[in-house]
Amino acid sequence: MEIFITIILAALVTLGVVTVFKSFKKKQLVNAQSTILLNKIKKVCKFITVEGDFAEIYHYEDVKQKFLKLITSKKKALVVINAKAHVGYDLSKIQLKSDTDKKKIILEHFPQPEVLSIETNLNYYDKSDGYFNKFEANDLTDLSNKAKVHINAKIPESGLIEIAQKEALETILLIETIVETIGWKLDYTALKIDATDNKLLE
């Protein structure tokens, strides 16, 4: 009889240990899944939702003075800027929290749309050098940078930011698809997309 009781007790203890071990392993797996998901979403990083084309004319002029400002030399150019601007979301800026018990990712904060990149193609017309103020290689680099700044300043009035805001749901659905690949759910019920503080490319 004592042997029978001992066997039952041993079986119960073994069952208890196995159950606790399996529960611990399952918890580890869920936590690992959570970490992988969060990293996977942030690795997507920049998601372009809107693309805009620009054609602008930019007047460039540079004046240098010599000999106590008695002599001036001016170089100038008419620059036609053809540019493509990409507006979307930097997903590394989102704030996510995981609920491992419910296998749920909670989206707490969603960033504002911003200009992710500007590609420019410059054509120079009516380019003229001054007598001692000539165009050099670094001037063309400077012109390219100024062209991007010029296009960047035009973006707020283009409506691209507003269009990107309307495409926010598309971005959230992309995140939801990533989350659902391993059987989790995305909770974005607390999400409020603020239409202010639109950010531009620096």
CSV table of C-alpha atoms in Angstrom, one decimal:
chain,number,residue,atom,x,y,z
A,1,MET,CA,0.0,0.0,0.0
A,2,GLU,CA,2.8,2.4,0.9
A,3,ILE,CA,4.6,1.6,-2.4
A,4,PHE,CA,1.3,2.4,-4.3
A,5,ILE,CA,1.0,5.7,-2.5
A,6,THR,CA,4.6,6.5,-3.1
A,7,ILE,CA,4.2,5.8,-6.8
A,8,ILE,CA,1.1,8.0,-7.1
A,9,LEU,CA,2.9,10.8,-5.2
A,10,ALA,CA,5.9,10.5,-7.5
A,11,ALA,CA,3.7,10.6,-10.6
A,12,LEU,CA,1.9,13.7,-9.3
A,13,VAL,CA,5.2,15.4,-8.5
A,14,THR,CA,6.6,14.5,-12.0
A,15,LEU,CA,3.4,15.7,-13.6
A,16,GLY,CA,3.6,19.0,-11.7
A,17,VAL,CA,7.3,19.5,-12.6
A,18,VAL,CA,6.5,18.8,-16.3
A,19,THR,CA,3.5,21.2,-16.3
A,20,VAL,CA,5.6,24.0,-14.7
A,21,PHE,CA,8.5,23.4,-17.1
A,22,LYS,CA,6.1,23.4,-20.2
A,23,SER,CA,4.5,26.6,-18.9
A,24,PHE,CA,7.9,28.3,-18.4
A,25,LYS,CA,9.0,27.2,-21.9
A,26,LYS,CA,5.7,28.5,-23.4
A,27,LYS,CA,6.2,31.8,-21.6
A,28,GLN,CA,9.8,32.0,-23.0
A,29,LEU,CA,8.5,31.3,-26.5
A,30,VAL,CA,5.8,34.0,-26.3
A,31,ASN,CA,8.3,36.6,-24.9
A,32,ALA,CA,10.7,35.7,-27.7
A,33,GLN,CA,7.9,36.0,-30.3
A,34,SER,CA,7.1,39.5,-28.9
A,35,THR,CA,10.7,40.7,-29.1
A,36,ILE,CA,11.0,39.3,-32.7
A,37,LEU,CA,7.8,41.0,-33.7
A,38,LEU,CA,8.8,44.4,-32.3
A,39,ASN,CA,12.2,44.2,-34.0
A,40,LYS,CA,10.7,43.1,-37.2
A,41,ILE,CA,8.3,46.0,-37.4
A,42,LYS,CA,11.0,48.5,-36.6
A,43,LYS,CA,13.3,47.0,-39.2
A,44,VAL,CA,10.8,48.0,-41.9
A,45,CYS,CA,11.8,51.5,-41.0
A,46,LYS,CA,10.8,53.9,-43.7
A,47,PHE,CA,7.5,53.3,-45.5
A,48,ILE,CA,6.8,55.6,-48.5
A,49,THR,CA,3.1,56.2,-49.1
A,50,VAL,CA,3.2,59.2,-51.4
A,51,GLU,CA,5.5,60.3,-54.2
A,52,GLY,CA,5.4,63.8,-55.8
A,53,ASP,CA,7.2,65.3,-58.8
A,54,PHE,CA,8.3,68.9,-58.9
A,55,ALA,CA,9.7,71.1,-61.7
A,56,GLU,CA,11.0,74.4,-60.5
A,57,ILE,CA,13.2,77.3,-61.8
A,58,TYR,CA,15.9,78.5,-59.4
A,59,HIS,CA,17.9,81.6,-59.9
A,60,TYR,CA,21.4,81.3,-58.5
A,61,GLU,CA,23.7,84.3,-58.0
A,62,ASP,CA,26.9,84.8,-56.2
A,63,VAL,CA,28.7,88.1,-55.9
A,64,LYS,CA,32.3,88.6,-54.6
A,65,GLN,CA,34.0,91.9,-53.9
A,66,LYS,CA,37.6,92.6,-54.1
A,67,PHE,CA,40.0,95.5,-53.5
A,68,LEU,CA,38.1,97.2,-50.6
A,69,LYS,CA,34.8,96.4,-52.3
A,70,LEU,CA,35.7,98.6,-55.3
A,71,ILE,CA,35.4,95.7,-57.8
A,72,THR,CA,32.6,93.2,-57.8
A,73,SER,CA,32.5,89.9,-59.7
A,74,LYS,CA,29.3,88.0,-60.2
A,75,LYS,CA,28.6,84.4,-61.3
A,76,LYS,CA,25.0,83.3,-62.0
A,77,ALA,CA,23.0,80.5,-63.4
A,78,LEU,CA,19.4,79.7,-64.2
A,79,VAL,CA,18.7,76.2,-62.8
A,80,VAL,CA,15.8,74.0,-63.8
A,81,ILE,CA,15.1,71.6,-61.0
A,82,ASN,CA,13.3,68.3,-61.7
A,83,ALA,CA,12.8,66.6,-58.4
A,84,LYS,CA,11.0,63.6,-56.9
A,85,ALA,CA,9.9,63.8,-53.2
A,86,HIS,CA,9.0,60.7,-51.2
A,87,VAL,CA,6.7,61.2,-48.2
A,88,GLY,CA,5.8,58.6,-45.7
A,89,TYR,CA,6.4,57.2,-42.2
A,90,ASP,CA,9.6,56.4,-40.3
A,91,LEU,CA,8.4,53.2,-38.4
A,92,SER,CA,11.4,53.3,-36.1
A,93,LYS,CA,9.6,56.2,-34.4
A,94,ILE,CA,6.5,54.3,-33.5
A,95,GLN,CA,5.8,53.3,-29.9
A,96,LEU,CA,4.7,49.7,-29.4
A,97,LYS,CA,4.0,47.6,-26.3
A,98,SER,CA,3.4,43.8,-26.2
A,99,ASP,CA,0.8,42.0,-24.1
A,100,THR,CA,2.2,38.4,-24.0
A,101,ASP,CA,-0.7,36.9,-22.2
A,102,LYS,CA,-3.2,38.0,-24.9
A,103,LYS,CA,-0.6,37.7,-27.8
A,104,LYS,CA,-1.3,41.3,-28.7
A,105,ILE,CA,0.9,44.2,-29.9
A,106,ILE,CA,-0.5,47.6,-28.7
A,107,LEU,CA,0.2,50.6,-31.0
A,108,GLU,CA,0.5,53.5,-28.6
A,109,HIS,CA,2.0,56.2,-30.8
A,110,PHE,CA,2.2,56.7,-34.5
A,111,PRO,CA,4.6,59.2,-36.0
A,112,GLN,CA,3.6,62.1,-38.3
A,113,PRO,CA,4.3,61.8,-42.1
A,114,GLU,CA,7.6,63.3,-43.1
A,115,VAL,CA,9.7,63.8,-46.2
A,116,LEU,CA,11.9,60.7,-46.4
A,117,SER,CA,13.9,61.6,-49.4
A,118,ILE,CA,14.3,64.1,-52.3
A,119,GLU,CA,15.9,63.1,-55.6
A,120,THR,CA,17.0,66.0,-57.8
A,121,ASN,CA,18.1,66.4,-61.3
A,122,LEU,CA,19.5,69.8,-62.2
A,123,ASN,CA,19.9,71.4,-65.7
A,124,TYR,CA,21.9,74.6,-65.9
A,125,TYR,CA,21.0,77.4,-68.3
A,126,ASP,CA,22.5,80.9,-68.8
A,127,LYS,CA,25.4,80.0,-66.6
A,128,SER,CA,28.0,82.7,-66.6
A,129,ASP,CA,31.3,83.2,-64.6
A,130,GLY,CA,32.6,86.4,-63.1
A,131,TYR,CA,36.1,87.6,-64.0
A,132,PHE,CA,37.5,86.3,-60.7
A,133,ASN,CA,34.5,84.4,-59.5
A,134,LYS,CA,34.1,81.3,-61.5
A,135,PHE,CA,32.0,78.1,-61.1
A,136,GLU,CA,33.9,75.3,-59.4
A,137,ALA,CA,33.0,71.7,-58.5
A,138,ASN,CA,32.0,72.6,-55.0
A,139,ASP,CA,29.6,75.2,-56.3
A,140,LEU,CA,27.7,72.5,-58.1
A,141,THR,CA,27.5,70.5,-54.9
A,142,ASP,CA,26.3,73.6,-53.1
A,143,LEU,CA,23.7,74.2,-55.8
A,144,SER,CA,22.4,70.6,-55.5
A,145,ASN,CA,22.0,71.1,-51.7
A,146,LYS,CA,20.2,74.4,-52.2
A,147,ALA,CA,17.9,72.8,-54.8
A,148,LYS,CA,16.8,70.2,-52.2
A,149,VAL,CA,16.2,73.0,-49.6
A,150,HIS,CA,14.2,74.8,-52.3
A,151,ILE,CA,12.0,71.8,-53.1
A,152,ASN,CA,11.6,71.0,-49.4
A,153,ALA,CA,10.2,74.4,-48.8
A,154,LYS,CA,7.6,73.8,-51.6
A,155,ILE,CA,6.3,70.5,-50.1
A,156,PRO,CA,4.0,71.9,-47.4
A,157,GLU,CA,1.9,73.8,-50.1
A,158,SER,CA,1.9,70.8,-52.4
A,159,GLY,CA,-0.6,68.8,-50.3
A,160,LEU,CA,1.7,65.7,-50.1
A,161,ILE,CA,1.8,65.7,-46.3
A,162,GLU,CA,-2.0,65.7,-46.1
A,163,ILE,CA,-2.3,62.9,-48.7
A,164,ALA,CA,0.2,60.9,-46.6
A,165,GLN,CA,-1.9,61.4,-43.5
A,166,LYS,CA,-4.9,59.9,-45.3
A,167,GLU,CA,-2.7,56.9,-46.2
A,168,ALA,CA,-1.8,56.3,-42.5
A,169,LEU,CA,-4.3,53.4,-42.3
A,170,GLU,CA,-2.4,51.7,-45.1
A,171,THR,CA,0.8,51.8,-43.0
A,172,ILE,CA,-1.0,50.5,-40.0
A,173,LEU,CA,-2.4,47.6,-42.0
A,174,LEU,CA,1.1,46.7,-43.1
A,175,ILE,CA,2.1,46.5,-39.4
A,176,GLU,CA,-1.0,44.4,-38.7
A,177,THR,CA,0.0,42.0,-41.5
A,178,ILE,CA,3.5,41.6,-40.0
A,179,VAL,CA,2.0,40.9,-36.6
A,180,GLU,CA,-0.5,38.4,-37.9
A,181,THR,CA,2.2,36.3,-39.6
A,182,ILE,CA,2.8,34.5,-36.3
A,183,GLY,CA,-0.7,34.5,-35.0
A,184,TRP,CA,-0.6,37.7,-32.9
A,185,LYS,CA,-3.1,40.7,-33.1
A,186,LEU,CA,-2.5,44.4,-33.4
A,187,ASP,CA,-4.4,46.7,-31.1
A,188,TYR,CA,-4.6,50.3,-32.4
A,189,THR,CA,-7.8,51.3,-30.8
A,190,ALA,CA,-6.0,54.0,-28.7
A,191,LEU,CA,-4.4,55.5,-31.7
A,192,LYS,CA,-5.0,59.2,-32.4
A,193,ILE,CA,-3.2,60.7,-35.4
A,194,ASP,CA,-2.6,64.4,-34.8
A,195,ALA,CA,-2.6,66.5,-37.9
A,196,THR,CA,-0.2,69.1,-36.5
A,197,ASP,CA,3.6,69.4,-36.3
A,198,ASN,CA,4.3,68.0,-39.8
A,199,LYS,CA,8.0,67.3,-40.1
A,200,LEU,CA,10.2,68.0,-43.1
A,201,LEU,CA,13.5,66.6,-44.2
A,202,GLU,CA,16.4,68.3,-42.4
